[in-house]
Amino acid sequence: MKASAATFRVLAVVACGSLMSCRSVLHTQVSRTETVLTEREKRHMAGLLDDMAAGWDGMQHGRIAVRRQAEDRYEHALTSFLREWNYHQSPRYWLTGTVFASKQQSFQIDFDPVADPQREVPPAQIDQLILPSRMKLHTGSTRAERPGIGVPLVGHIRRTSVARTEQPFLPPNGGNLTLTAVMELADGPADVGKPRRCRLHLHNTLNIAAVKVGHDERQLAANFTASKQLALSRATLLPFTLLGMFHPESTLGASQLYCMDVYDPRRIPVVFVHGLLSNPHIWLNAVNAINADPELRAAYQPWYFLYPTAMGVPQTSARLRDSLRQARDHFDPDHNDPGMNRMVLVGHSMGGLLSRMQTIDPGDKLWDAMFRKPPQELNVSDAVRERLVSTLKFKPQPEVKRLVFITTPHRGSNIAGKGIVRRLASLIRLPMDTLLMSRQLLTGNTDALSPQIRDWGLYAFLSLGMLSDKHPFYQGLNAVPIPVPHHSIIGQLGKSSRFSNSDGVVPYWSSHLNSVASEKIVPCWHGGVERPEVVQEIVRVLREHLRERGSPSR
């Protein structure tokens, strides 16, 4: 008892501290201040272009060893030039036709200000360029890279009020695009005194694999990991874990789908859904594995769903459903994009339940499991009645064609009923509308509620309560078949028989489904989403999805 009380006090301190210190993560970012390059800055940068030009010219002829040295010189100088220009002036304010003059010669930098972002991103869309070479990979993270010509970059887009309006699915910490810079140089100017023409390309490396250099086609260098490490930054997303659990109302405004790349109508969205007391950072290794595989990289675009994990499964499922519809209407208003029509959802733990709820048509089964009276006989306001009906009676999302469950409690877990979990639940500050809904149900409808809900009170409407194996929700859920192919990845601790085993949180009898297309048992605990065995199975299923229905035309 003493140990449990001490643990409870520690959790309370951590939770309250996080609430006080993490509210800034939801703030809108501001644009970089517009600046103008000084002549002194231009002269210094022109010296870097001198070095880059010497490297470019040396790449065009000579022995292989000499050309490789020239390429190293070219890329080193281009890296230095871009770093300086980005430091002194945001790419958003770069002007095509800018001239940089040194004592030896002058250079005119041109670029396409209205390029197609599917192939080349205009500098005007980018607030900052980040060099992957200056980033530190997290220990244990997989790395997805490709050798070749050019300078890999991350094009960062700040999440300003304007950007949020134009790109409503931009992640909370802004956009982080996978780019590679190549500067093409024309032959020296025919007229003495005229600048040498240079053309800057910020290639969208997800779609461009090779470029022309002189008369040769060369593989384009790429770093696919850096942009995703920033997009799934632990430092940015960790506060959502605690806020979403203990103060969910503060993160509801950020609860939605997020796209990590420029939307591609040909690529299949694979939506990652995290679990209880977690955040999307856990998917970094899986996303890297997709980008490291040329076939999967060409076929899929990773998205993620961020949500406050204190809320009940029906309410959060409805939020995911709404966000899927909004994304479809925004990116594919005609509902005919080949990739969007073959969406895959990958859910961990409670995220698996949310994913499952996108594909089923429950009819009255969920409602009847939780209530003893029809909606019209409940003593609640019209707003509460409408909310309850929309979260328990709904139609499936037709674009979702496959599910991957990772340690998902399809029949709940007995851990959710333990005393320490109930103490943890007492720290949660629910949104006011959820509190009002719960109070209306519990005070004026005791005869209409399932006995378990009536006895548990408010706890029955929290995610912690709904994850209990005794919650009536599962009676309704498991009475509804899953109409799309689905796969299970199940953790196992110890060496006891499969049916008596557990991942430490969810027992096998809860995570197992007879209807699965495949079931993979991995030797890991409940939270082992980042384990290689789990990532490999996700990759295998995504390949199977392509084989069964054919890759989208590219």
XYZ file of C-alpha atoms in Angstrom:
554
model
C 0.000 0.000 0.000
C 2.814 2.411 0.860
C 4.510 1.751 -2.470
C 1.265 2.368 -4.370
C 0.636 5.630 -2.528
C 4.176 6.791 -3.251
C 3.792 5.928 -6.920
C 0.523 7.798 -7.042
C 2.120 10.903 -5.516
C 4.975 10.789 -8.058
C 2.494 10.521 -10.918
C 0.568 13.474 -9.549
C 3.700 15.624 -9.362
C 4.792 14.651 -12.878
C 1.354 15.274 -14.325
C 0.885 18.652 -12.677
C 4.401 19.717 -13.626
C 3.810 18.790 -17.236
C 0.567 20.747 -17.344
C 2.346 23.848 -16.133
C 5.333 23.565 -18.441
C 4.031 22.177 -21.730
C 1.208 24.425 -22.857
C 3.502 26.260 -25.312
C 3.601 23.255 -27.665
C 0.206 24.228 -29.040
C 1.139 27.821 -29.843
C 1.169 29.064 -33.433
C 4.654 29.723 -34.796
C 5.689 33.031 -36.354
C 7.420 33.550 -39.686
C 11.086 34.439 -39.908
C 11.642 38.180 -40.257
C 12.140 39.332 -43.822
C 15.728 40.472 -44.410
C 17.801 41.732 -47.353
C 21.298 40.466 -48.142
C 24.033 43.055 -47.741
C 26.721 43.515 -50.391
C 29.315 42.223 -47.951
C 27.319 39.027 -47.408
C 26.908 38.592 -51.162
C 30.659 38.954 -51.764
C 31.422 36.317 -49.152
C 28.845 33.930 -50.647
C 30.221 34.588 -54.143
C 33.547 33.194 -52.953
C 31.760 29.959 -52.069
C 30.204 29.925 -55.536
C 33.691 30.282 -57.041
C 34.690 27.071 -55.275
C 31.438 25.358 -56.265
C 31.922 26.323 -59.927
C 35.434 24.867 -59.930
C 34.029 21.603 -58.579
C 31.182 21.566 -61.111
C 33.545 22.125 -64.030
C 35.898 19.420 -62.759
C 33.007 16.917 -62.661
C 32.463 17.180 -66.395
C 35.682 15.540 -67.612
C 38.859 13.762 -66.549
C 39.630 10.555 -64.725
C 37.121 9.010 -62.319
C 39.224 9.778 -59.237
C 39.618 13.417 -60.301
C 35.893 13.751 -60.992
C 35.067 12.318 -57.571
C 37.321 14.870 -55.908
C 35.639 17.600 -57.944
C 32.194 16.321 -56.889
C 33.213 16.438 -53.217
C 34.419 20.011 -53.714
C 31.180 20.974 -55.481
C 28.936 19.497 -52.775
C 30.989 20.951 -49.911
C 30.863 24.438 -51.462
C 27.128 24.143 -52.275
C 26.448 23.057 -48.689
C 28.342 26.077 -47.350
C 26.575 28.434 -49.756
C 23.080 27.217 -48.861
C 23.898 27.305 -45.157
C 25.038 30.938 -45.454
C 22.083 32.047 -47.558
C 19.627 30.331 -45.229
C 21.343 31.914 -42.205
C 21.166 35.458 -43.564
C 17.787 35.202 -45.297
C 14.816 32.829 -45.066
C 14.333 30.887 -48.330
C 10.809 32.313 -48.351
C 12.355 35.674 -49.281
C 14.905 34.477 -51.814
C 14.569 36.122 -55.216
C 15.248 34.369 -58.471
C 17.867 36.254 -60.485
C 19.905 37.326 -57.435
C 23.515 38.129 -58.437
C 26.543 37.309 -56.246
C 29.803 38.924 -57.393
C 33.319 38.046 -56.257
C 36.628 39.494 -57.397
C 36.993 36.686 -59.932
C 33.493 36.456 -61.412
C 29.794 36.890 -60.719
C 26.930 34.380 -60.571
C 23.198 34.749 -61.163
C 21.060 32.265 -59.196
C 17.774 31.370 -60.837
C 15.029 28.977 -59.733
C 11.429 28.214 -60.619
C 9.232 30.196 -58.191
C 6.116 28.206 -59.137
C 7.538 24.685 -59.482
C 5.357 21.610 -58.957
C 6.005 20.542 -55.302
C 5.597 16.911 -56.346
C 8.951 17.231 -58.106
C 10.606 20.450 -56.997
C 9.703 22.661 -54.041
C 9.983 26.435 -54.618
C 12.069 28.255 -51.971
C 9.108 30.589 -51.366
C 7.299 27.703 -49.632
C 10.118 27.071 -47.147
C 10.990 28.973 -43.987
C 14.271 27.260 -43.186
C 16.723 24.745 -44.644
C 18.165 22.207 -42.198
C 21.243 20.112 -42.930
C 20.888 16.451 -41.842
C 24.647 16.369 -41.251
C 24.092 18.678 -38.295
C 21.416 16.463 -36.744
C 22.056 13.662 -34.281
C 20.203 10.413 -34.831
C 18.466 8.988 -31.793
C 20.103 5.849 -30.449
C 18.511 2.780 -31.987
C 16.864 4.669 -34.841
C 17.132 3.135 -38.273
C 18.646 5.257 -41.041
C 17.265 5.556 -44.566
C 19.713 7.165 -46.994
C 20.684 7.011 -50.657
C 24.121 7.945 -52.072
C 24.411 10.197 -55.101
C 24.802 13.745 -56.339
C 23.461 16.771 -54.459
C 23.047 18.048 -50.915
C 20.269 16.386 -48.844
C 18.211 18.903 -46.874
C 15.105 19.233 -44.754
C 12.799 22.007 -45.899
C 11.074 23.260 -42.759
C 7.714 25.027 -42.981
C 6.689 26.888 -39.858
C 3.161 26.325 -38.612
C 2.051 29.936 -38.815
C -1.580 31.015 -38.879
C -1.328 31.449 -42.654
C 0.278 28.031 -43.132
C -2.378 26.361 -40.962
C -5.092 27.865 -43.157
C -3.420 26.822 -46.408
C -2.241 23.427 -45.120
C -4.703 22.251 -42.433
C -2.921 18.894 -42.023
C 0.502 20.415 -41.338
C 1.993 18.745 -38.203
C 2.106 20.580 -34.849
C 5.819 21.363 -35.227
C 5.458 22.412 -38.877
C 6.282 20.692 -42.135
C 9.590 18.935 -42.734
C 10.082 18.080 -46.407
C 12.631 15.606 -47.762
C 14.677 17.607 -50.267
C 17.981 17.475 -52.133
C 19.604 20.602 -53.556
C 21.374 20.580 -56.904
C 22.861 23.700 -58.525
C 23.296 23.459 -62.288
C 25.864 25.806 -63.812
C 25.854 26.967 -67.400
C 29.080 27.291 -69.292
C 30.988 30.498 -68.612
C 29.316 33.685 -69.981
C 30.006 34.453 -73.623
C 30.228 38.169 -72.844
C 32.868 39.376 -70.436
C 31.341 41.052 -67.403
C 28.064 39.113 -67.489
C 27.276 36.765 -64.594
C 27.484 33.018 -64.980
C 23.989 31.550 -64.906
C 23.193 28.993 -62.196
C 19.914 27.177 -61.626
C 19.011 25.960 -58.144
C 16.743 22.934 -57.755
C 15.256 21.800 -54.436
C 14.151 18.355 -55.584
C 11.387 16.466 -53.801
C 13.515 13.380 -53.201
C 10.499 11.135 -52.603
C 9.612 11.462 -56.286
C 12.950 12.202 -57.990
C 15.603 9.481 -57.997
C 17.969 10.709 -60.729
C 19.025 14.019 -62.325
C 21.050 15.115 -65.328
C 24.555 16.400 -64.652
C 26.044 17.591 -67.909
C 25.476 14.716 -70.335
C 25.197 12.047 -67.628
C 22.232 10.891 -65.586
C 23.196 10.575 -61.938
C 21.458 9.092 -58.914
C 20.179 11.809 -56.608
C 21.467 11.735 -53.037
C 18.824 11.542 -50.317
C 18.391 11.430 -46.557
C 14.898 10.137 -45.783
C 15.441 9.878 -42.026
C 16.190 13.484 -41.058
C 12.826 14.943 -42.098
C 10.900 12.191 -40.313
C 13.008 12.514 -37.171
C 12.004 16.179 -37.037
C 8.369 15.433 -37.916
C 8.185 12.787 -35.168
C 10.395 14.664 -32.717
C 10.226 13.222 -29.220
C 10.816 16.676 -27.727
C 7.818 18.094 -29.581
C 5.403 15.207 -29.110
C 6.218 14.063 -25.568
C 4.204 16.883 -23.936
C 1.120 15.672 -25.809
C 1.464 12.336 -24.011
C 0.996 13.845 -20.568
C -1.327 16.680 -21.514
C -3.504 14.317 -23.538
C -3.846 12.031 -20.531
C -4.295 14.456 -17.657
C -5.651 17.592 -19.337
C -7.178 16.372 -22.626
C -9.063 19.582 -23.330
C -5.751 21.401 -23.862
C -4.865 19.121 -26.800
C -8.274 18.640 -28.423
C -7.535 21.486 -30.821
C -4.507 19.581 -32.104
C -6.274 16.213 -32.306
C -6.423 15.233 -35.976
C -4.613 13.538 -38.850
C -1.245 14.942 -39.906
C 0.609 14.489 -43.205
C 4.404 14.396 -43.097
C 5.033 14.987 -46.819
C 3.556 16.822 -49.788
C 0.304 14.991 -50.534
C 0.581 12.614 -53.487
C -2.709 11.364 -55.020
C -0.965 8.196 -56.271
C 0.495 7.110 -52.934
C -1.481 5.081 -50.407
C -1.873 6.776 -47.017
C -0.711 4.499 -44.204
C -2.121 6.049 -41.032
C -0.320 5.310 -37.754
C -2.421 5.521 -34.569
C -0.622 5.479 -31.198
C -1.977 4.041 -27.978
C -2.660 5.063 -24.384
C -0.148 7.424 -22.739
C 1.835 7.528 -25.960
C 2.455 9.729 -29.001
C 3.391 9.361 -32.706
C 7.150 9.377 -31.981
C 6.918 5.592 -31.557
C 6.422 5.198 -35.325
C 9.807 6.621 -36.403
C 11.409 3.236 -37.075
C 8.404 2.008 -39.048
C 8.317 5.184 -41.146
C 12.071 4.923 -41.770
C 11.647 1.318 -42.901
C 9.020 2.405 -45.443
C 11.286 5.149 -46.787
C 14.312 2.832 -46.912
C 12.484 0.485 -49.294
C 12.201 1.938 -52.850
C 9.018 -0.024 -53.599
C 7.232 1.008 -50.396
C 8.530 4.572 -50.608
C 7.004 4.895 -54.081
C 3.686 3.370 -52.994
C 2.944 4.800 -49.516
C 2.747 8.158 -47.734
C 2.916 7.935 -43.911
C 0.377 9.940 -41.899
C -0.357 9.882 -38.187
C -3.286 10.573 -35.902
C -2.655 12.541 -32.713
C -5.248 12.495 -29.948
C -5.690 12.925 -26.165
C -5.638 9.407 -24.768
C -7.838 10.116 -21.733
C -10.998 10.212 -23.829
C -13.213 7.149 -24.288
C -12.798 4.915 -27.335
C -16.127 5.866 -29.032
C -15.454 9.609 -28.727
C -11.896 9.379 -30.061
C -12.965 6.992 -32.825
C -15.504 9.588 -33.942
C -12.761 12.223 -34.004
C -10.576 10.001 -36.180
C -13.555 9.305 -38.445
C -14.221 13.024 -38.867
C -10.551 13.733 -39.564
C -10.427 11.005 -42.228
C -13.444 12.556 -43.931
C -11.954 16.035 -43.757
C -8.657 14.836 -45.198
C -10.490 13.059 -48.019
C -12.521 16.144 -48.873
C -9.462 18.410 -48.702
C -6.996 16.330 -50.720
C -9.403 14.333 -52.884
C -12.672 16.280 -53.242
C -13.782 14.120 -56.183
C -13.044 10.919 -54.213
C -11.170 9.291 -57.073
C -7.484 9.410 -56.079
C -6.088 5.881 -56.533
C -3.946 6.022 -53.404
C -6.623 7.412 -51.103
C -8.983 4.570 -52.011
C -6.595 1.959 -50.565
C -5.754 3.355 -47.143
C -4.078 1.223 -44.464
C -4.433 1.884 -40.716
C -1.770 0.681 -38.262
C -2.790 0.934 -34.604
C -0.947 0.189 -31.381
C -2.920 -0.900 -28.308
C -5.911 1.449 -27.949
C -4.972 2.851 -31.360
C -5.861 -0.564 -32.774
C -9.373 -0.236 -31.346
C -9.727 3.220 -32.882
C -8.587 1.824 -36.232
C -10.982 -1.128 -36.016
C -13.868 1.272 -35.381
C -13.246 2.930 -38.782
C -14.126 -0.212 -40.717
C -17.207 -1.629 -38.983
C -20.940 -0.989 -39.214
C -22.120 -1.652 -35.638
C -25.791 -1.031 -36.216
C -27.357 -1.179 -32.726
C -24.823 -3.574 -31.201
C -22.566 -1.014 -29.492
C -25.573 0.938 -28.254
C -27.366 -2.113 -26.889
C -24.226 -3.257 -25.070
C -24.023 0.021 -23.134
C -27.677 1.112 -22.819
C -30.968 -0.533 -21.918
C -33.124 2.057 -23.659
C -33.156 3.499 -27.202
C -31.716 7.017 -27.758
C -35.084 8.772 -27.844
C -35.952 7.538 -24.340
C -32.822 8.867 -22.630
C -33.286 11.821 -20.285
C -30.545 13.973 -21.842
C -30.258 17.143 -23.908
C -30.530 16.957 -27.688
C -26.821 17.778 -28.015
C -25.815 14.883 -25.759
C -28.228 12.510 -27.515
C -26.794 13.453 -30.914
C -23.249 13.003 -29.653
C -23.982 9.568 -28.209
C -25.684 8.365 -31.384
C -22.870 9.620 -33.637
C -20.211 7.823 -31.581
C -22.029 4.476 -31.266
C -24.029 4.260 -34.502
C -22.047 5.026 -37.645
C -21.025 3.779 -41.069
C -17.548 2.515 -42.009
C -14.967 4.619 -43.817
C -14.896 3.146 -47.338
C -11.317 4.223 -48.086
C -9.841 2.037 -45.305
C -8.946 -1.275 -46.939
C -6.615 -2.965 -44.425
C -5.804 -2.914 -40.689
C -2.708 -3.828 -38.693
C -3.242 -4.373 -34.946
C -0.219 -4.213 -32.633
C -0.786 -5.578 -29.088
C -4.423 -4.464 -29.303
C -6.837 -5.340 -26.446
C -9.847 -6.508 -28.467
C -11.398 -7.811 -25.239
C -9.827 -5.349 -22.812
C -7.263 -5.932 -20.065
C -7.614 -6.715 -16.368
C -4.896 -4.150 -15.568
C -7.430 -1.375 -16.226
C -9.353 -2.486 -13.137
C -6.476 -2.205 -10.666
C -6.584 0.365 -7.867
C -3.515 2.313 -9.013
C -5.137 2.809 -12.423
C -8.275 4.208 -10.791
C -6.111 6.589 -8.745
C -4.407 7.684 -11.923
C -7.823 8.353 -13.456
C -8.671 10.726 -10.608
C -5.987 13.112 -11.918
C -7.716 13.521 -15.268
C -9.475 16.833 -15.968
C -12.068 15.990 -18.598
C -13.424 18.593 -21.054
C -16.546 20.321 -19.840
C -18.828 18.878 -22.539
C -17.719 15.344 -21.661
C -18.353 16.010 -17.958
C -21.824 17.383 -18.694
C -22.644 14.366 -20.868
C -21.486 11.960 -18.156
C -23.436 13.742 -15.431
C -26.653 13.774 -17.466
C -26.334 10.049 -18.091
C -25.428 9.141 -14.523
C -27.978 11.318 -12.733
C -31.125 10.909 -14.803
C -30.730 7.578 -16.565
C -29.657 4.959 -14.061
C -32.304 2.545 -15.327
C -31.118 3.027 -18.932
C -27.441 2.252 -18.329
C -25.631 -1.043 -18.392
C -25.139 -2.148 -14.751
C -21.350 -1.944 -15.114
C -21.487 1.654 -16.358
C -23.958 2.607 -13.656
C -21.728 1.136 -10.951
C -18.464 2.604 -12.253
C -19.796 6.111 -12.810
C -17.470 8.556 -14.558
C -14.686 5.960 -14.775
C -16.731 4.038 -17.353
C -16.453 6.947 -19.814
C -12.669 7.359 -19.549
C -10.261 5.459 -21.790
C -8.813 3.752 -18.699
C -12.227 2.398 -17.744
C -13.131 1.428 -21.290
C -9.949 -0.635 -21.573
C -11.101 -2.893 -18.742
C -12.006 -6.424 -19.782
C -15.228 -6.021 -17.790
C -16.486 -3.034 -19.790
C -19.685 -3.859 -21.750
C -18.303 -2.022 -24.793
C -16.472 -5.198 -25.862
C -19.682 -7.230 -25.972
C -20.912 -4.980 -28.744
C -17.557 -4.569 -30.484
C -16.878 -8.293 -30.815
C -20.367 -8.958 -32.111
C -19.512 -6.948 -35.256
C -17.337 -8.585 -37.939
C -14.348 -6.728 -39.383
C -15.030 -6.532 -43.139
C -11.474 -5.742 -44.358
C -8.272 -7.826 -44.213
C -6.586 -7.400 -40.845
C -3.383 -8.595 -39.221
C -2.228 -8.937 -35.624
C 1.215 -8.418 -34.120
C 1.157 -9.788 -30.575
C 3.802 -9.411 -27.893
C 4.823 -12.325 -25.691
C 6.812 -12.342 -22.466
C 8.164 -15.580 -21.077
C 7.844 -19.111 -22.430
C 4.464 -20.260 -21.172
C 1.828 -21.546 -23.569
C 0.471 -19.062 -26.049
C -3.081 -18.923 -24.708
C -1.922 -18.198 -21.151
C 0.703 -15.664 -22.195
C 0.709 -11.875 -22.148
C 2.780 -8.915 -23.304
C 2.729 -7.581 -19.751
C -0.441 -5.528 -20.299
C -2.701 -7.335 -22.767
C -3.154 -11.128 -22.510
C -3.101 -13.265 -25.631
C -6.787 -14.154 -25.313
C -7.572 -10.449 -25.712
C -5.188 -9.583 -28.561
C -5.973 -12.722 -30.599
C -8.656 -12.694 -33.302
C -9.773 -15.798 -35.202
C -10.577 -13.693 -38.258
C -7.063 -12.329 -38.926
C -5.286 -12.837 -42.253
C -2.035 -13.295 -40.301
C -0.843 -13.339 -36.705
C 2.776 -12.668 -35.725
C 4.011 -13.414 -32.188
C 7.058 -11.337 -31.250
C 9.154 -11.642 -28.059
C 8.539 -8.166 -26.694
C 6.509 -6.328 -24.108
C 3.354 -4.327 -24.799
C 5.151 -1.144 -25.855
C 7.662 -2.750 -28.212
C 6.433 -0.961 -31.333
C 9.952 0.109 -32.278
C 11.375 -3.426 -32.120
C 12.848 -4.721 -35.446
C 10.512 -7.743 -35.472
C 7.461 -5.481 -35.260
C 8.750 -3.116 -37.944
C 9.563 -6.035 -40.267
C 6.044 -7.406 -39.921
C 4.512 -4.006 -40.719
C 6.694 -3.882 -43.843
C 5.647 -7.409 -44.828
C 1.954 -6.558 -44.538
C 2.397 -3.380 -46.602
C 4.093 -5.401 -49.331
C 1.230 -7.910 -49.215
C -1.241 -5.046 -49.597
C 0.516 -4.010 -52.816
C 0.649 -7.547 -54.210
C -3.013 -8.315 -53.567
C -4.456 -5.239 -55.218
C -1.634 -4.038 -57.464
C 0.510 -0.970 -56.921
C -1.066 2.411 -57.761
C -0.051 3.656 -61.194
C 2.936 6.000 -61.010
